[in-house]
CSV table of C-alpha atoms in Angstrom, one decimal:
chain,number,residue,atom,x,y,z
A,1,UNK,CA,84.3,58.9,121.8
A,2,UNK,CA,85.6,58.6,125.0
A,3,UNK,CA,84.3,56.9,128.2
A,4,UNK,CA,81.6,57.2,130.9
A,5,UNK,CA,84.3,56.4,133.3
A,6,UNK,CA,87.0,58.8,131.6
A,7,UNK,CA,84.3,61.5,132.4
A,8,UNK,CA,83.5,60.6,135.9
A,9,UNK,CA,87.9,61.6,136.6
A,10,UNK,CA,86.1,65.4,136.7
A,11,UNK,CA,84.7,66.7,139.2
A,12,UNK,CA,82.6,68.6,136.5
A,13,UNK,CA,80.7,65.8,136.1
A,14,UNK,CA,80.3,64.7,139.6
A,15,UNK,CA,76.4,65.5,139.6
A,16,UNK,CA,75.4,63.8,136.7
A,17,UNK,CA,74.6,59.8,136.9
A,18,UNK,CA,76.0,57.4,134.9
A,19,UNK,CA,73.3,57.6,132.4
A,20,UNK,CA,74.0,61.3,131.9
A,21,UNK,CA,77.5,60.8,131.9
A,22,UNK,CA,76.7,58.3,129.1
A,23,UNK,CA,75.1,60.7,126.8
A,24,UNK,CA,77.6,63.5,127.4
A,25,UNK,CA,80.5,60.5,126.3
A,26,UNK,CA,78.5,60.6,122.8
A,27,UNK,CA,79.9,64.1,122.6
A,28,UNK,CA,82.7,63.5,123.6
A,29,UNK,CA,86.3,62.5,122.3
A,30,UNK,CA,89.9,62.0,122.8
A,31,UNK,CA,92.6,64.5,121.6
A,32,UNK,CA,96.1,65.4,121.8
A,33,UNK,CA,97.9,68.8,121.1
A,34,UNK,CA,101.7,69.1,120.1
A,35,UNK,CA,103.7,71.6,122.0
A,36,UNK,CA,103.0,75.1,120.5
A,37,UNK,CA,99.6,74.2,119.1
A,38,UNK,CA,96.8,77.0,119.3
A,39,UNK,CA,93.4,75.6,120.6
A,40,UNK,CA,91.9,78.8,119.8
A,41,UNK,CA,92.6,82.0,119.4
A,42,UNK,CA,90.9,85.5,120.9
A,43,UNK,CA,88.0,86.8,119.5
A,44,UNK,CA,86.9,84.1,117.2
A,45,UNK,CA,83.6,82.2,117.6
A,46,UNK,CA,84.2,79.7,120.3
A,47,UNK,CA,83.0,76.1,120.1
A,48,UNK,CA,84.4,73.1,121.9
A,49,UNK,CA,85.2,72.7,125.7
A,50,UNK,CA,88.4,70.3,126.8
A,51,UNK,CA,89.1,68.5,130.0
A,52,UNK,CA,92.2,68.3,130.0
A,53,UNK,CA,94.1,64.7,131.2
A,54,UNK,CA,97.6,65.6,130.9
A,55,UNK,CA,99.7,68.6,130.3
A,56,UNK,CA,99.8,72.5,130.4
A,57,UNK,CA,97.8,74.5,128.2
A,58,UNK,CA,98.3,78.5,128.6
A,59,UNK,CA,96.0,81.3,128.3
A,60,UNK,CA,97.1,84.1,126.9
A,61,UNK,CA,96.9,87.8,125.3
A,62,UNK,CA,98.4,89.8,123.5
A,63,UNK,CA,99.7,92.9,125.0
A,64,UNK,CA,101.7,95.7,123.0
A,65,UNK,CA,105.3,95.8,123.9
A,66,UNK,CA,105.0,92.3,125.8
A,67,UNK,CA,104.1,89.9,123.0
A,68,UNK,CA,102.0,87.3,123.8
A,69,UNK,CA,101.3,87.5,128.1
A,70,UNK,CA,100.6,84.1,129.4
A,71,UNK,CA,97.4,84.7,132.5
A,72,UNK,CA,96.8,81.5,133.0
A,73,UNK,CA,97.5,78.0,132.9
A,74,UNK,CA,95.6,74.9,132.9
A,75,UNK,CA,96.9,71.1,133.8
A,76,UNK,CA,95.3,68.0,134.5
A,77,UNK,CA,91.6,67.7,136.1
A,78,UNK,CA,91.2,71.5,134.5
A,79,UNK,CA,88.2,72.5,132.2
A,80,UNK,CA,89.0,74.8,129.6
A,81,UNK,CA,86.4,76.6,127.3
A,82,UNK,CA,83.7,78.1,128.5
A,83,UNK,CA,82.8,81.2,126.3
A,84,UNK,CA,80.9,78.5,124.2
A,85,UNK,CA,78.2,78.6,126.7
A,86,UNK,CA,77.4,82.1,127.2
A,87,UNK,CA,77.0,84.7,124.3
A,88,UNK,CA,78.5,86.8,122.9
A,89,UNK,CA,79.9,83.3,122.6
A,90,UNK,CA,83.4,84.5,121.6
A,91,UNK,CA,86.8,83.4,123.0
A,92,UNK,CA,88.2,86.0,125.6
A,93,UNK,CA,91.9,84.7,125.6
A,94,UNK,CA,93.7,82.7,123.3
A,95,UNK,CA,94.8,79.0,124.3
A,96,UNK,CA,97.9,77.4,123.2
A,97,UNK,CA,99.3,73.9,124.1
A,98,UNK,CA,102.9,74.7,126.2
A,99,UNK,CA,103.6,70.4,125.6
A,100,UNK,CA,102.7,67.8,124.5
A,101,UNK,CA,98.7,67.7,126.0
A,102,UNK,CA,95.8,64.7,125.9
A,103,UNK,CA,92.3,65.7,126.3
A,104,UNK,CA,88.7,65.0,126.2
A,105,UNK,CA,87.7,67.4,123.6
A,106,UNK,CA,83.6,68.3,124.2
A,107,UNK,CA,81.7,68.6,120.9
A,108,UNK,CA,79.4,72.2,122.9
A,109,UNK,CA,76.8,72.4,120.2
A,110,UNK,CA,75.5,68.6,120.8
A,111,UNK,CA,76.3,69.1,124.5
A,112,UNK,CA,74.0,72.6,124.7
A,113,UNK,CA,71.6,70.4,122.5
A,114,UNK,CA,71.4,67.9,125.2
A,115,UNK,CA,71.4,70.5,128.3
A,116,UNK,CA,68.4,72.7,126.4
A,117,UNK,CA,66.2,69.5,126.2
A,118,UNK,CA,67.0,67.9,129.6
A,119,UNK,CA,67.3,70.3,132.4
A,120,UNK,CA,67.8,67.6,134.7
A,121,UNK,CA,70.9,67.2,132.4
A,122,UNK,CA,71.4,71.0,131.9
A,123,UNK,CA,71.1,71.9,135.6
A,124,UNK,CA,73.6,69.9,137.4
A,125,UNK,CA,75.8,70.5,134.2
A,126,UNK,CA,75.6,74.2,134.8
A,127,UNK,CA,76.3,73.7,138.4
A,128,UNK,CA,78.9,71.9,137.5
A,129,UNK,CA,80.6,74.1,135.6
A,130,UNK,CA,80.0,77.0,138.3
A,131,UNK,CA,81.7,75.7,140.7
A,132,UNK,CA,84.7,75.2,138.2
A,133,UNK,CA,84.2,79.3,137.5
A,134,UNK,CA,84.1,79.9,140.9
A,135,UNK,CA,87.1,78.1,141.6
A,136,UNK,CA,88.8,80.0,139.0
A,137,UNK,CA,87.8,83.4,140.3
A,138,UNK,CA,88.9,82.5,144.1
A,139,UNK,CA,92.3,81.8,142.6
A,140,UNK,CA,92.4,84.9,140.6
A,141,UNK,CA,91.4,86.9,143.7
A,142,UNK,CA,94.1,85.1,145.5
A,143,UNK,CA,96.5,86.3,143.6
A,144,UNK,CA,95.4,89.6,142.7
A,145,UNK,CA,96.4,89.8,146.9
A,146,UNK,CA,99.8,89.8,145.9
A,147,UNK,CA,100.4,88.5,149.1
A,148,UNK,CA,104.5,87.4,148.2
A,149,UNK,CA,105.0,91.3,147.6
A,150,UNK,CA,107.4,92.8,150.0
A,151,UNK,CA,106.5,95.0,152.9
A,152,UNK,CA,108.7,97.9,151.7
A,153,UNK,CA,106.4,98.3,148.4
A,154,UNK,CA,103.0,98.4,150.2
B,1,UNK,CA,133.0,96.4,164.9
B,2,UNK,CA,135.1,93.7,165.6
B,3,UNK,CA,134.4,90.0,166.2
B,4,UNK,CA,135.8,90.7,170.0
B,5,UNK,CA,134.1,93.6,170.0
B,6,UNK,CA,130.5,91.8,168.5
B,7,UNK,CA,131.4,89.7,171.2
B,8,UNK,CA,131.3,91.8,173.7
B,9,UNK,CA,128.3,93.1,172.8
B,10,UNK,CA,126.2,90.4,172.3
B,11,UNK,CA,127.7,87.7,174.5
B,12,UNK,CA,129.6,89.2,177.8
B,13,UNK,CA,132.2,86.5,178.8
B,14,UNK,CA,130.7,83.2,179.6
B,15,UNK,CA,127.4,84.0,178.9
B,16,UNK,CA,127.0,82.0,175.6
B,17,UNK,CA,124.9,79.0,176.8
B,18,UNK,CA,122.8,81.5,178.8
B,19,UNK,CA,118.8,81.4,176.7
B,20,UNK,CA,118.5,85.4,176.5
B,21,UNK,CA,122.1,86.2,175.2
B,22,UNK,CA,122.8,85.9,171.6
B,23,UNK,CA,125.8,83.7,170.6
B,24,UNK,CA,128.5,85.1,168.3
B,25,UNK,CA,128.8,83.7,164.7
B,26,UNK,CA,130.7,85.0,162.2
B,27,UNK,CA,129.1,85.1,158.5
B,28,UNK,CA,131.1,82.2,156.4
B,29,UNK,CA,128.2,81.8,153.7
B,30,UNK,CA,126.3,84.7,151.8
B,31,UNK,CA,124.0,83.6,148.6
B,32,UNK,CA,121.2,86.7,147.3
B,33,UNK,CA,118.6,84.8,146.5
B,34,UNK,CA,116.1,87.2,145.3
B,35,UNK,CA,116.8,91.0,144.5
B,36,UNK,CA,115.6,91.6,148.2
B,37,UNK,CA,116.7,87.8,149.9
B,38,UNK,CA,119.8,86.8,151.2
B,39,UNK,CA,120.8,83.3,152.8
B,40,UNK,CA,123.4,83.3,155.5
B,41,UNK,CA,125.5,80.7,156.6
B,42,UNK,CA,126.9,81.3,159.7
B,43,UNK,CA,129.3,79.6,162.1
B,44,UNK,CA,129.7,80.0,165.9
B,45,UNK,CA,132.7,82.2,166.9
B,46,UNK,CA,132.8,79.8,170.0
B,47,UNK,CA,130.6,77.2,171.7
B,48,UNK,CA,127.7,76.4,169.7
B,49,UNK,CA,123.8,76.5,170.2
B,50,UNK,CA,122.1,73.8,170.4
B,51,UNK,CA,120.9,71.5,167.5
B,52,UNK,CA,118.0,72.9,165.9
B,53,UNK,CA,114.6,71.0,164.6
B,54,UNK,CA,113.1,71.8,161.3
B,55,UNK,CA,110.6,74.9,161.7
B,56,UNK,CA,112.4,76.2,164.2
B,57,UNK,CA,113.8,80.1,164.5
B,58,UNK,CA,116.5,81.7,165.9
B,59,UNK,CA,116.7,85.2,167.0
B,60,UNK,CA,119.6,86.7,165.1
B,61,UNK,CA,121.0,90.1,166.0
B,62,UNK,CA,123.2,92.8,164.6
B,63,UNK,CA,124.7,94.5,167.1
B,64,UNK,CA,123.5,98.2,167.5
B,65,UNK,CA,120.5,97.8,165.0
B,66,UNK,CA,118.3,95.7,166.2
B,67,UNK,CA,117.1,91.8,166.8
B,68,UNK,CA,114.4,90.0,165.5
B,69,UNK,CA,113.2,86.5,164.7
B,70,UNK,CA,114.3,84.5,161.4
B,71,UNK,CA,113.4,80.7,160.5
B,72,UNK,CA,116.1,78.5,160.1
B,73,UNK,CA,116.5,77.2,156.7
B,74,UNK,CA,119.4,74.9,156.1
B,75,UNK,CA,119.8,71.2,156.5
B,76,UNK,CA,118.6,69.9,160.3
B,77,UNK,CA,120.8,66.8,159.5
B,78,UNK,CA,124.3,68.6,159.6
B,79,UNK,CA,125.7,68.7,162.9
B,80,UNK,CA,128.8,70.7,162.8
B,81,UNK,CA,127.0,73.9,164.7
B,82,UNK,CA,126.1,75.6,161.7
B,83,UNK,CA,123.1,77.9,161.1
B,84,UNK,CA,121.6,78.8,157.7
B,85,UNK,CA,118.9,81.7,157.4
B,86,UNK,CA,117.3,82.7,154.5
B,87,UNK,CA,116.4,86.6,155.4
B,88,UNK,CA,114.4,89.1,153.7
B,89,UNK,CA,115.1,92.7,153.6
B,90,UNK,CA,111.8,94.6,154.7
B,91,UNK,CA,113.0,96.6,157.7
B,92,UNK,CA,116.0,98.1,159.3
B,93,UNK,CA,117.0,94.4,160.7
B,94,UNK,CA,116.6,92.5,158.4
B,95,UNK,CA,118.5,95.0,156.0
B,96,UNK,CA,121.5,95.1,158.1
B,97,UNK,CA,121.5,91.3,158.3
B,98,UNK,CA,120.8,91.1,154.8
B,99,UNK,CA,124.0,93.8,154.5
B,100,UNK,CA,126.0,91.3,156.6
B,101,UNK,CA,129.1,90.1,154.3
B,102,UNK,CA,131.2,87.3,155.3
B,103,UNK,CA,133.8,87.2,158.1
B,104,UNK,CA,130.9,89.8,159.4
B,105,UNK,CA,130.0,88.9,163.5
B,106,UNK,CA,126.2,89.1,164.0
B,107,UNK,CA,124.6,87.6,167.2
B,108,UNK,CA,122.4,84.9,167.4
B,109,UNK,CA,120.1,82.8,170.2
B,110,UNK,CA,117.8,79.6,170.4
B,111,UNK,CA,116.9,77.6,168.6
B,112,UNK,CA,113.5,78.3,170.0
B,113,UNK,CA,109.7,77.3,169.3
B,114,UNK,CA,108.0,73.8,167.8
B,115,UNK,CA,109.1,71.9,165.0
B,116,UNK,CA,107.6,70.7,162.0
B,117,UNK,CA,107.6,67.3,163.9
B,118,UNK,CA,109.1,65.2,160.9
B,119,UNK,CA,109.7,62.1,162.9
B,120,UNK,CA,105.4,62.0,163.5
B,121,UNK,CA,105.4,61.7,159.9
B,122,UNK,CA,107.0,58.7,158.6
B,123,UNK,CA,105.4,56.1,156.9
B,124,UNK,CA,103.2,59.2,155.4
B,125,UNK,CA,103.0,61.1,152.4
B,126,UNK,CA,104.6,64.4,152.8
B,127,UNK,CA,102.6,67.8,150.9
B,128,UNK,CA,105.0,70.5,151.6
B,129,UNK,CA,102.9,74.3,150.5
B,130,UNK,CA,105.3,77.0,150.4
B,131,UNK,CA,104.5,80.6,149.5
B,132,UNK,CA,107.1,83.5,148.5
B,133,UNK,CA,109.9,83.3,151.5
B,134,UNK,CA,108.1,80.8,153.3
B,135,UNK,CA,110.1,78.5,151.1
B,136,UNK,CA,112.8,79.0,153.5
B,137,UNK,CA,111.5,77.8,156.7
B,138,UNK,CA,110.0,74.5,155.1
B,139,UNK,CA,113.4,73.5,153.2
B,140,UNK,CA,114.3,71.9,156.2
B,141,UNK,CA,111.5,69.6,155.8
B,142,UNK,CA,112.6,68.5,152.1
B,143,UNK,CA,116.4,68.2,153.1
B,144,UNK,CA,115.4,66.6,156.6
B,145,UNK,CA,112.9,63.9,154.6
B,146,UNK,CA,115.2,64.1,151.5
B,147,UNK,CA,118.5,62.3,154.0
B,148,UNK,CA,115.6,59.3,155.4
B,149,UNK,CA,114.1,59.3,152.0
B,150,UNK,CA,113.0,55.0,153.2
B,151,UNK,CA,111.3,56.7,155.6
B,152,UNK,CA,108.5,58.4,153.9
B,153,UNK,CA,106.3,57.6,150.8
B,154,UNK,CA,105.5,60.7,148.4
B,155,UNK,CA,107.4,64.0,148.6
B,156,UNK,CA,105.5,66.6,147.3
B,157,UNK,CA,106.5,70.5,147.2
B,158,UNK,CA,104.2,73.0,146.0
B,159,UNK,CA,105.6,76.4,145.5
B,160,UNK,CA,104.6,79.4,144.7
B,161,UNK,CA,106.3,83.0,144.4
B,162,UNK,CA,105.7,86.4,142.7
B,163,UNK,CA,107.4,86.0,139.4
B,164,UNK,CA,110.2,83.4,139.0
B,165,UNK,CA,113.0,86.0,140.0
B,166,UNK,CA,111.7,85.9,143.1
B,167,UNK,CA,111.6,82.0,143.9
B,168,UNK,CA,114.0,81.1,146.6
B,169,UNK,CA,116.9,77.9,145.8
B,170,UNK,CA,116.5,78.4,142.2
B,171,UNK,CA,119.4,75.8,142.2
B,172,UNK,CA,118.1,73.5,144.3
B,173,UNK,CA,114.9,73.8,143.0
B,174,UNK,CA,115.9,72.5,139.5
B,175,UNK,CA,117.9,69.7,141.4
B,176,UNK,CA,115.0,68.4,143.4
B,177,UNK,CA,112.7,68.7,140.0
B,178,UNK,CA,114.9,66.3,138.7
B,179,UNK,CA,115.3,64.0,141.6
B,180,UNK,CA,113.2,60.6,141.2
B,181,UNK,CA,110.5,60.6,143.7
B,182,UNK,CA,110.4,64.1,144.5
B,183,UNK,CA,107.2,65.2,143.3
B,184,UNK,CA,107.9,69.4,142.5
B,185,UNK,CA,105.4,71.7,141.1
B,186,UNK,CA,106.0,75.5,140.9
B,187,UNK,CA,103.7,78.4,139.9
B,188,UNK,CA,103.8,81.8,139.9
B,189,UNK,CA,101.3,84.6,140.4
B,190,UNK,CA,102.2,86.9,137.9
B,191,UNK,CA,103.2,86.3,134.2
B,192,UNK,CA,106.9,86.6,133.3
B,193,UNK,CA,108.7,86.5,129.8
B,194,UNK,CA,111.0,83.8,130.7
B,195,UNK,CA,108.9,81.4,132.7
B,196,UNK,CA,107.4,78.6,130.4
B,197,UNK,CA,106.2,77.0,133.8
B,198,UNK,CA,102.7,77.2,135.4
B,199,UNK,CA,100.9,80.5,136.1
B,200,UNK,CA,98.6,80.8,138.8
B,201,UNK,CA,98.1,80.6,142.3
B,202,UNK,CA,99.6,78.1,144.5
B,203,UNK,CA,95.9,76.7,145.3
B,204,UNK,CA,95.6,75.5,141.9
B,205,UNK,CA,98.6,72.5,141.4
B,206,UNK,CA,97.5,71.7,145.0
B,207,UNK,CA,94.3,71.1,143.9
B,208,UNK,CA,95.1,68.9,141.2
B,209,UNK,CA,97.1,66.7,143.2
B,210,UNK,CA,95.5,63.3,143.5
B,211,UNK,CA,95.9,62.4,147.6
B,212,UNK,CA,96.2,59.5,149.8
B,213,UNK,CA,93.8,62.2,152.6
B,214,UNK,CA,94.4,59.3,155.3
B,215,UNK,CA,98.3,59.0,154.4
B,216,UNK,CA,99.3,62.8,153.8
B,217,UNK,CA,100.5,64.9,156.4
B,218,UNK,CA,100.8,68.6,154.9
B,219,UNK,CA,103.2,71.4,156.4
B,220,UNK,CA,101.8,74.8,154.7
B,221,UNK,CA,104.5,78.2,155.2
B,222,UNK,CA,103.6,81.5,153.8
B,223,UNK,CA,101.2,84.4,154.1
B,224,UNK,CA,98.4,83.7,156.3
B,225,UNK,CA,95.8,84.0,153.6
B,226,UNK,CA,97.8,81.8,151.3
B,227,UNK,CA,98.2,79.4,154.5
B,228,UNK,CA,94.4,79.4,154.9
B,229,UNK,CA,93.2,78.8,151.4
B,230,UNK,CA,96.0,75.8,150.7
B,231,UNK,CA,94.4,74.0,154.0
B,232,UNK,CA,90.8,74.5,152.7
B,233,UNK,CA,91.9,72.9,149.4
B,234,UNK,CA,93.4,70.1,152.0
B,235,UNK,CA,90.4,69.7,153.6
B,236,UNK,CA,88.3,69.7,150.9
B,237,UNK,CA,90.3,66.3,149.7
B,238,UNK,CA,90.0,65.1,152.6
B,239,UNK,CA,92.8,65.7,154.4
B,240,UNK,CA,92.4,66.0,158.4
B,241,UNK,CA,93.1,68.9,160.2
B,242,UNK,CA,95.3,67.5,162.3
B,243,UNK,CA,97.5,66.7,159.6
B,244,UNK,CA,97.7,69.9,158.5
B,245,UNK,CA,100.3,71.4,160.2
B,246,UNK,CA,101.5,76.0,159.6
B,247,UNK,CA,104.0,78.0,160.3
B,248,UNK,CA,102.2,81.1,161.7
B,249,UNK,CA,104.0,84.2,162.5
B,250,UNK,CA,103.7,87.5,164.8
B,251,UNK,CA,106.1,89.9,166.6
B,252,UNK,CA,108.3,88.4,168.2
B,253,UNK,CA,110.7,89.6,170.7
B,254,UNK,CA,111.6,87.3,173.5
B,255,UNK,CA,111.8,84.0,172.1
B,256,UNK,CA,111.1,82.5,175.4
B,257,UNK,CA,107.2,83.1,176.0
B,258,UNK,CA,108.0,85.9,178.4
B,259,UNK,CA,107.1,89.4,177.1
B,260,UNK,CA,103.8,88.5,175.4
B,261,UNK,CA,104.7,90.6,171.9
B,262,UNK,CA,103.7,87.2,169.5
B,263,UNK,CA,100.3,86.3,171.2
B,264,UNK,CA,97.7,84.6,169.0
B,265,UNK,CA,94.7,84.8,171.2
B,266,UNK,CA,95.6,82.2,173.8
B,267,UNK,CA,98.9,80.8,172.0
B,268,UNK,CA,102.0,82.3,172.3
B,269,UNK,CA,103.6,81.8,169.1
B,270,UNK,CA,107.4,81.7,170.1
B,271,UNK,CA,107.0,79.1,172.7
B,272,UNK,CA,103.6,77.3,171.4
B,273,UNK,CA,104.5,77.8,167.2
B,274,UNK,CA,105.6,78.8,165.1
B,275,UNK,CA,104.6,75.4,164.0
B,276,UNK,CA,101.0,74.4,165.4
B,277,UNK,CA,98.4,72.2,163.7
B,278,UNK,CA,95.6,73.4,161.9
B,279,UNK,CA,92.8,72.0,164.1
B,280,UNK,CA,94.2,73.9,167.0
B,281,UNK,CA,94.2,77.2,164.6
B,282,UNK,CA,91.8,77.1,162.3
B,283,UNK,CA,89.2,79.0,164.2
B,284,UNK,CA,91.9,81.6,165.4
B,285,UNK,CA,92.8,82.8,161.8
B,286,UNK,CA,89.5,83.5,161.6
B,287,UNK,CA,89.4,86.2,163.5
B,288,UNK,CA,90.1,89.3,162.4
B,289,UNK,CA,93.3,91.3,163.8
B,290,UNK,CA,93.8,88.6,166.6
């Protein structure tokens, strides 16, 4: 199980008080991933959510004729998971540890337990993890700019 | 052409410490950077300009083609008359510059505009944001802070690019990565084969840094939109505005705040920038086609 404090280092949790921090820590424990380690793969039924405390953690694809593409990556302060919340509650990309990673892994079924019977919980959870998605989809508008391209190819 | 005849061209006898005329320097360095960047070292055929500030540009010139503003991005520390530009090829100027070999004579003039102001910020944390080429024009401010390295506390360069063919100072890159308090994280936008780095936008390992706000002074170079979504990440941890500090960029033609070509609403960005703070700014990027 891992700390109330360890949980307040994310902004994920920055709405929640320190009681509701202190139930979501009951879900919650440490982990570590060896380089090369697949978190989850594409497809399959996804379960489990992980802050992530140190390292790189890729998300990937595969693509024919590429191998496996790399999208994404994730390092420290970073949420990743969060097809567990919303059906068809299947993992888009695949996730695989690039290093040695540490993270607070989130046990989703008792956490989804705790946000269905507590909306006070649930809500500020949910916000929580919006702004995290919006975040995300800022970034990938930012690049999809491709503002470093050159002049000549516009 | 010649170097007498360059000289001719762009300097007419005893003309060289004049502002307008370009200044003679023959191309001693050449480096491709990027399958479309080149850095030039050049050297002064004869008296040389003036000592230059980091974020400052010259005006460089190849006779017959054409002239038009380039950052200066070699060391501000080395005195010996030398200019380094890193130049990317994206018109008929900058391709014949680009083209330029060494022993080549190409003209140049200044060094004009405002500088990053490095001396305001010791004693702070430095957050250095560069975005494709605008790596260039803030590696004076690493090798500047990099020579009084007492001077400041953190060092921190966030850098992004395309793909990692196209990062700028591969080389120097790795060296600094390696270099004990030098803080250097690097992303790119667009997945590549060979890069077991980070992928994403530059935004994102500026938002995980964890800052002193009251401490950090933060000099952002690249495309205006990348320039304006790495200070709202600043400001959003609490960084000041007025310690934001970008390089902004417009047509410029004069150098001198004469002809009016790089206005930014009431700024004119050869004389009052390139390098302004963000608080002065802010509201001006906001406006569309200013």
């Amino acid at each position: 199980m891992s700390s109330s404090e360890e949980l307040a280092g994310f902004a994920l949790f920055d709405r929640l008080t320190a009681a509701q921090r202190a139930l979501v820590a009951e879900a919650a424990r440490e982990v570590t991933f060896t380089a090369g380690t697949r978190l989850f793969d594409e497809g399959q039924l996804a379960s489990g959510c992980w802050l992530i405390r140190a390292g790189q953690v890729a998300l990937e694809t595969a693509v024919p004729g590429r191998g496996q593409v790399v999208v994404h990556t994730l390092g420290p302060g970073d949420v990743l998971g969060w097809s567990w919340l919303v059906p068809p509650h299947r993992w888009h990309f695949s996730a695989t540890a690039t290093g040695l990673v540490r993270a607070i892994q989130l046990e989703t079924t008792q956490l989804l337990a705790l946000a269905d019977g507590d909306p006070a919980l649930g809500y500020p959870l949910a916000l929580g993890l919006f702004e995290v998605l919006l975040g995300r989809l800022q970034n990938t508008r930012s690049r999809l700019l491709d503002l470093y391209g050159s002049p000549r190819e516009r | 052409m010649s170097a007498d005849a360059v000289s001719a061209a762009v300097a007419p006898a005893g003309a060289g410490g004049e502002t307008m005329l370009p200044v003679p320097h023959r191309v001693t360095g050449r480096l491709e950077e990027t399958r479309d960047s080149v850095t030039l070292r050049l050297e002064p055929c004869g008296a040389a300009l003036p000592p230059f500030a980091a974020g400052q540009f010259t005006m460089l010139c190849r006779p017959g083609v054409g002239e038009i503003a380039i950052s200066i991005s070699g060391d501000p520390t080395v005195a010996d008359g030398s200019l380094t530009h890193t130049i990317r090829d994206v018109g008929a100027v900058s391709r014949a510059l680009c083209q330029a070999q060494p022993g080549d004579v190409i003209g140049a003039r200044g060094p004009y505009g405002t500088s990053w102001g490095l001396d305001t910020a010791v004693g702070r944390d430095l957050v250095i944001v560069a975005g494709g080429v605008g790596l260039a024009p803030v590696r004076p401010i690493l090798l500047g802070a990099l020579a009084a390295r007492d001077a400041y506390r953190r060092i921190v360069l966030v850098a992004g690019a395309r793909s990692p063919a196209e990062l700028l100072f591969r080389e120097q890159l790795a060296q600094w990565t390696s270099l004990p308090g030098v803080e250097v994280e690097l992303t790119i936008d667009q997945p590549a084969a060979d890069w077991d780095g980070a992928v994403g936008f530059v935004t994102e390992p500026l938002a995980r840094l964890t800052l002193d706000p009251r401490q950090t002074i933060a000099f952002i170079c690249g495309p205006e939109p990348m320039m304006r979504f790495s200070a709202s990440v600043l400001l959003g941890q609490g960084v000041a505005a007025g310690d934001i500090r970008v390089s902004l960029e417009r047509n410029m033609k004069c150098g001198v705040g004469l002809c009016g070509h790089c206005q930014l609403g009431p700024l004119l960005l050869c004389r009052d920038g390139p390098v302004l703070d963000y608080a002065r700014v802010q509201s001006l990027l906001d406006v569309r086609e200013l």
